[in-house]
Amino acid sequence: MSEYETIIEGMHFGVSKHLMDKHYTILWANGNAYELTGYTKNEFSSRYQNKVDEYYKEDRETFDRVTRVIEESYQRQKKVYSFECPIRSKRGTVTWIQMNGIFSKETYRGVPIIWNVFFDITDTLDAKKELAKARKELDYELQKTDKMKEWMEAFLIELNHDVCSLVNIITGMTDVAEIYLTDQKTCEKCLRMISESSRKLKKRIHKARSIFQEEAG
């Protein structure tokens, strides 16, 4: 192992060198790269013949997506590319990685060679998902609060209108009764309206109190 390869082996992220052929054949990779797959170098080589497309045989969608990113970047003559993708280990667990690649000036039998540097971002993605979930829940609660505020404002306007109307009836009938004190029929009619309006007013206030108590928990 060269001094350069020894340094790379000591890094805490995966490094790999590939042919940009249809298999994206692995020419070399450090220990951390193989560790993410759950296979040793020999196990990976024996099982997949160092062919990335064989490794992603059960997840062709991911392979097609990431190779499309690489090939489009190459066609546009970009120097680098990056993407996120899953790696399924031998144990069946899935790790998400951030892949950063560079197009080298090397070729092998006319086929371009690329270098990749990648690392585990599973915890970061999980944290982002939790944050997005919490933000969604907060937005939902804020929407509920806004709707409740709108409903409460409308309810208070309606309550104020009802109370004012009933109070006006009570005070109005009281004034009429005072004017017609000697008119028994008129006074009785006014008293009935006052009594009926008082009952409605108490009922309306009791309903409003119950609603406020319910909303207050």
mmCIF file of C-alpha atoms in Angstrom:
data_model
loop_
_atom_site.group_PDB
_atom_site.id
_atom_site.type_symbol
_atom_site.label_atom_id
_atom_site.label_comp_id
_atom_site.label_asym_id
_atom_site.label_seq_id
_atom_site.Cartn_x
_atom_site.Cartn_y
_atom_site.Cartn_z
ATOM 1 C CA MET A 1 0.000 0.000 0.000
ATOM 2 C CA SER A 2 1.385 3.411 -0.986
ATOM 3 C CA GLU A 3 1.789 6.291 1.478
ATOM 4 C CA TYR A 4 -1.101 8.073 -0.279
ATOM 5 C CA GLU A 5 -3.380 5.052 0.105
ATOM 6 C CA THR A 6 -2.371 4.714 3.766
ATOM 7 C CA ILE A 7 -3.458 8.297 4.423
ATOM 8 C CA ILE A 8 -6.806 7.712 2.686
ATOM 9 C CA GLU A 9 -7.364 4.497 4.657
ATOM 10 C CA GLY A 10 -7.055 6.522 7.845
ATOM 11 C CA MET A 11 -9.787 8.952 6.862
ATOM 12 C CA HIS A 12 -13.218 8.621 8.471
ATOM 13 C CA PHE A 13 -15.147 8.622 5.214
ATOM 14 C CA GLY A 14 -15.400 6.441 2.144
ATOM 15 C CA VAL A 15 -13.164 7.012 -0.845
ATOM 16 C CA SER A 16 -13.470 5.068 -4.099
ATOM 17 C CA LYS A 17 -12.041 5.088 -7.602
ATOM 18 C CA HIS A 18 -14.184 3.922 -10.529
ATOM 19 C CA LEU A 19 -14.177 3.361 -14.235
ATOM 20 C CA MET A 20 -16.969 5.369 -15.835
ATOM 21 C CA ASP A 21 -18.146 2.305 -17.744
ATOM 22 C CA LYS A 22 -21.641 0.801 -17.738
ATOM 23 C CA HIS A 23 -20.875 -1.045 -14.487
ATOM 24 C CA TYR A 24 -19.075 1.846 -12.765
ATOM 25 C CA THR A 25 -16.458 -0.755 -11.919
ATOM 26 C CA ILE A 26 -14.574 -0.168 -8.675
ATOM 27 C CA LEU A 27 -10.821 0.058 -9.246
ATOM 28 C CA TRP A 28 -10.013 0.814 -5.622
ATOM 29 C CA ALA A 29 -11.793 1.775 -2.383
ATOM 30 C CA ASN A 30 -10.713 2.365 1.182
ATOM 31 C CA GLY A 31 -11.843 0.340 4.194
ATOM 32 C CA ASN A 32 -14.547 2.820 5.228
ATOM 33 C CA ALA A 33 -16.177 2.497 1.815
ATOM 34 C CA TYR A 34 -16.513 -1.273 2.188
ATOM 35 C CA GLU A 35 -17.537 -0.922 5.841
ATOM 36 C CA LEU A 36 -20.642 1.046 4.800
ATOM 37 C CA THR A 37 -21.744 -1.925 2.674
ATOM 38 C CA GLY A 38 -21.138 -4.408 5.481
ATOM 39 C CA TYR A 39 -18.828 -6.459 3.243
ATOM 40 C CA THR A 40 -15.085 -6.883 3.339
ATOM 41 C CA LYS A 41 -13.133 -6.021 0.209
ATOM 42 C CA ASN A 42 -12.823 -9.680 -0.757
ATOM 43 C CA GLU A 43 -16.506 -10.409 -0.031
ATOM 44 C CA PHE A 44 -17.646 -7.474 -2.141
ATOM 45 C CA SER A 45 -15.319 -8.375 -4.990
ATOM 46 C CA SER A 46 -16.417 -12.009 -4.924
ATOM 47 C CA ARG A 47 -20.147 -11.270 -4.704
ATOM 48 C CA TYR A 48 -20.409 -8.300 -7.092
ATOM 49 C CA GLN A 49 -17.195 -8.529 -9.154
ATOM 50 C CA ASN A 50 -16.543 -4.891 -8.138
ATOM 51 C CA LYS A 51 -19.482 -3.815 -10.314
ATOM 52 C CA VAL A 52 -21.687 -1.098 -8.792
ATOM 53 C CA ASP A 53 -24.619 -1.978 -11.056
ATOM 54 C CA GLU A 54 -24.552 -5.531 -9.654
ATOM 55 C CA TYR A 55 -24.589 -4.151 -6.115
ATOM 56 C CA TYR A 56 -27.690 -2.063 -6.978
ATOM 57 C CA LYS A 57 -29.328 -4.882 -8.957
ATOM 58 C CA GLU A 58 -32.297 -4.908 -6.528
ATOM 59 C CA ASP A 59 -32.525 -1.100 -6.568
ATOM 60 C CA ARG A 60 -32.128 -0.193 -10.208
ATOM 61 C CA GLU A 61 -33.983 3.075 -9.699
ATOM 62 C CA THR A 62 -31.230 4.408 -7.436
ATOM 63 C CA PHE A 63 -28.467 3.246 -9.768
ATOM 64 C CA ASP A 64 -30.136 4.875 -12.789
ATOM 65 C CA ARG A 65 -30.687 8.119 -10.859
ATOM 66 C CA VAL A 66 -27.125 8.532 -9.603
ATOM 67 C CA THR A 67 -25.492 7.503 -12.875
ATOM 68 C CA ARG A 68 -27.714 10.006 -14.668
ATOM 69 C CA VAL A 69 -26.370 12.750 -12.384
ATOM 70 C CA ILE A 70 -22.779 11.699 -13.111
ATOM 71 C CA GLU A 71 -23.253 11.388 -16.869
ATOM 72 C CA GLU A 72 -25.118 14.691 -17.206
ATOM 73 C CA SER A 73 -22.373 16.441 -15.220
ATOM 74 C CA TYR A 74 -19.737 14.857 -17.476
ATOM 75 C CA GLN A 75 -21.580 15.904 -20.643
ATOM 76 C CA ARG A 76 -21.823 19.467 -19.359
ATOM 77 C CA GLN A 77 -18.060 19.366 -18.719
ATOM 78 C CA LYS A 78 -18.452 19.983 -15.018
ATOM 79 C CA LYS A 79 -15.487 19.135 -12.847
ATOM 80 C CA VAL A 80 -17.487 17.754 -9.914
ATOM 81 C CA TYR A 81 -20.874 16.282 -9.033
ATOM 82 C CA SER A 82 -22.785 15.427 -5.873
ATOM 83 C CA PHE A 83 -25.907 13.582 -4.792
ATOM 84 C CA GLU A 84 -27.478 11.696 -1.911
ATOM 85 C CA CYS A 85 -28.251 8.009 -2.177
ATOM 86 C CA PRO A 86 -28.944 4.930 -0.030
ATOM 87 C CA ILE A 87 -26.549 2.060 0.592
ATOM 88 C CA ARG A 88 -27.981 -1.239 1.784
ATOM 89 C CA SER A 89 -25.617 -3.221 3.957
ATOM 90 C CA LYS A 90 -25.182 -6.988 4.053
ATOM 91 C CA ARG A 91 -27.264 -6.939 7.257
ATOM 92 C CA GLY A 92 -30.164 -5.286 5.419
ATOM 93 C CA THR A 93 -29.901 -1.884 7.106
ATOM 94 C CA VAL A 94 -30.025 1.225 4.916
ATOM 95 C CA THR A 95 -27.527 4.059 5.273
ATOM 96 C CA TRP A 96 -27.907 7.345 3.419
ATOM 97 C CA ILE A 97 -24.697 8.905 2.127
ATOM 98 C CA GLN A 98 -23.627 12.224 0.682
ATOM 99 C CA MET A 99 -21.582 11.459 -2.425
ATOM 100 C CA ASN A 100 -19.122 14.027 -3.798
ATOM 101 C CA GLY A 101 -17.263 13.086 -6.951
ATOM 102 C CA ILE A 102 -14.652 14.505 -9.287
ATOM 103 C CA PHE A 103 -13.751 13.690 -12.895
ATOM 104 C CA SER A 104 -10.036 12.943 -13.014
ATOM 105 C CA LYS A 105 -7.859 13.382 -16.062
ATOM 106 C CA GLU A 106 -6.996 9.694 -15.937
ATOM 107 C CA THR A 107 -8.415 7.131 -18.330
ATOM 108 C CA TYR A 108 -8.108 3.378 -18.627
ATOM 109 C CA ARG A 109 -8.269 2.055 -22.180
ATOM 110 C CA GLY A 110 -10.058 5.233 -23.151
ATOM 111 C CA VAL A 111 -12.617 5.024 -20.320
ATOM 112 C CA PRO A 112 -12.718 8.036 -17.940
ATOM 113 C CA ILE A 113 -11.877 7.493 -14.267
ATOM 114 C CA ILE A 114 -13.766 9.155 -11.432
ATOM 115 C CA TRP A 115 -13.075 9.556 -7.715
ATOM 116 C CA ASN A 116 -15.771 9.600 -5.035
ATOM 117 C CA VAL A 117 -15.672 10.787 -1.445
ATOM 118 C CA PHE A 118 -18.738 9.945 0.650
ATOM 119 C CA PHE A 119 -19.967 9.854 4.231
ATOM 120 C CA ASP A 120 -22.955 8.811 6.324
ATOM 121 C CA ILE A 121 -25.731 11.447 6.560
ATOM 122 C CA THR A 122 -28.472 9.172 7.927
ATOM 123 C CA ASP A 123 -28.664 10.971 11.286
ATOM 124 C CA THR A 124 -28.733 14.346 9.553
ATOM 125 C CA LEU A 125 -31.593 13.275 7.272
ATOM 126 C CA ASP A 126 -33.504 11.798 10.222
ATOM 127 C CA ALA A 127 -33.081 15.082 12.110
ATOM 128 C CA LYS A 128 -34.330 16.992 9.065
ATOM 129 C CA LYS A 129 -37.373 14.711 8.834
ATOM 130 C CA GLU A 130 -38.141 15.225 12.529
ATOM 131 C CA LEU A 131 -37.734 18.985 12.113
ATOM 132 C CA ALA A 132 -40.007 18.988 9.049
ATOM 133 C CA LYS A 133 -42.578 16.918 10.964
ATOM 134 C CA ALA A 134 -42.441 19.304 13.933
ATOM 135 C CA ARG A 135 -42.752 22.303 11.598
ATOM 136 C CA LYS A 136 -45.761 20.725 9.888
ATOM 137 C CA GLU A 137 -47.416 20.060 13.242
ATOM 138 C CA LEU A 138 -46.681 23.635 14.351
ATOM 139 C CA ASP A 139 -48.151 25.031 11.120
ATOM 140 C CA TYR A 140 -51.249 22.898 11.683
ATOM 141 C CA GLU A 141 -51.655 24.188 15.243
ATOM 142 C CA LEU A 142 -51.126 27.779 14.072
ATOM 143 C CA GLN A 143 -53.800 27.299 11.401
ATOM 144 C CA LYS A 144 -56.142 25.902 14.045
ATOM 145 C CA THR A 145 -55.395 28.914 16.263
ATOM 146 C CA ASP A 146 -56.045 31.350 13.412
ATOM 147 C CA LYS A 147 -59.339 29.633 12.568
ATOM 148 C CA MET A 148 -60.344 29.636 16.237
ATOM 149 C CA LYS A 149 -59.467 33.324 16.467
ATOM 150 C CA GLU A 150 -61.614 34.092 13.415
ATOM 151 C CA TRP A 151 -64.473 32.023 14.815
ATOM 152 C CA MET A 152 -64.158 33.678 18.241
ATOM 153 C CA GLU A 153 -64.239 37.169 16.744
ATOM 154 C CA ALA A 154 -67.360 36.283 14.749
ATOM 155 C CA PHE A 155 -68.916 34.664 17.828
ATOM 156 C CA LEU A 156 -68.241 37.719 20.015
ATOM 157 C CA ILE A 157 -69.735 40.050 17.385
ATOM 158 C CA GLU A 158 -72.831 37.853 17.231
ATOM 159 C CA LEU A 159 -72.993 37.613 21.046
ATOM 160 C CA ASN A 160 -72.650 41.366 21.418
ATOM 161 C CA HIS A 161 -75.455 41.888 18.899
ATOM 162 C CA ASP A 162 -77.747 39.401 20.666
ATOM 163 C CA VAL A 163 -77.051 40.815 24.141
ATOM 164 C CA CYS A 164 -77.538 44.409 22.997
ATOM 165 C CA SER A 165 -80.807 43.476 21.279
ATOM 166 C CA LEU A 166 -82.166 41.707 24.367
ATOM 167 C CA VAL A 167 -81.034 44.494 26.708
ATOM 168 C CA ASN A 168 -82.691 47.052 24.437
ATOM 169 C CA ILE A 169 -85.937 45.052 24.573
ATOM 170 C CA ILE A 170 -85.783 44.838 28.379
ATOM 171 C CA THR A 171 -85.023 48.538 28.884
ATOM 172 C CA GLY A 172 -87.538 49.519 26.210
ATOM 173 C CA MET A 173 -90.329 47.468 27.745
ATOM 174 C CA THR A 174 -89.414 48.823 31.197
ATOM 175 C CA ASP A 175 -89.804 52.366 29.894
ATOM 176 C CA VAL A 176 -93.140 51.494 28.281
ATOM 177 C CA ALA A 177 -94.394 49.862 31.492
ATOM 178 C CA GLU A 178 -93.487 52.963 33.493
ATOM 179 C CA ILE A 179 -95.452 55.136 31.084
ATOM 180 C CA TYR A 180 -98.524 52.856 31.176
ATOM 181 C CA LEU A 181 -98.543 51.973 34.854
ATOM 182 C CA THR A 182 -102.311 52.404 34.983
ATOM 183 C CA ASP A 183 -102.828 50.178 31.921
ATOM 184 C CA GLN A 184 -102.800 46.643 33.309
ATOM 185 C CA LYS A 185 -102.845 44.841 29.923
ATOM 186 C CA THR A 186 -99.959 46.895 28.563
ATOM 187 C CA CYS A 187 -97.929 46.427 31.742
ATOM 188 C CA GLU A 188 -98.537 42.673 31.718
ATOM 189 C CA LYS A 189 -97.484 42.465 28.065
ATOM 190 C CA CYS A 190 -94.319 44.442 28.836
ATOM 191 C CA LEU A 191 -93.529 42.233 31.845
ATOM 192 C CA ARG A 192 -93.945 39.072 29.725
ATOM 193 C CA MET A 193 -91.540 40.443 27.110
ATOM 194 C CA ILE A 194 -89.095 41.524 29.819
ATOM 195 C CA SER A 195 -89.263 38.076 31.442
ATOM 196 C CA GLU A 196 -88.876 36.262 28.106
ATOM 197 C CA SER A 197 -85.966 38.471 27.040
ATOM 198 C CA SER A 198 -84.277 37.972 30.449
ATOM 199 C CA ARG A 199 -84.485 34.191 30.061
ATOM 200 C CA LYS A 200 -83.021 34.414 26.539
ATOM 201 C CA LEU A 201 -80.252 36.694 27.796
ATOM 202 C CA LYS A 202 -79.328 34.325 30.653
ATOM 203 C CA LYS A 203 -79.404 31.361 28.265
ATOM 204 C CA ARG A 204 -77.161 33.164 25.749
ATOM 205 C CA ILE A 205 -74.665 34.194 28.447
ATOM 206 C CA HIS A 206 -74.621 30.671 29.924
ATOM 207 C CA LYS A 207 -73.948 29.197 26.452
ATOM 208 C CA ALA A 208 -71.122 31.675 25.854
ATOM 209 C CA ARG A 209 -69.580 30.859 29.260
ATOM 210 C CA SER A 210 -69.734 27.112 28.515
ATOM 211 C CA ILE A 211 -68.016 27.605 25.154
ATOM 212 C CA PHE A 212 -65.225 29.703 26.688
ATOM 213 C CA GLN A 213 -64.711 27.164 29.485
ATOM 214 C CA GLU A 214 -64.548 24.318 26.953
ATOM 215 C CA GLU A 215 -61.989 26.146 24.798
ATOM 216 C CA ALA A 216 -59.923 27.030 27.884
ATOM 217 C CA GLY A 217 -59.708 23.305 28.682
#
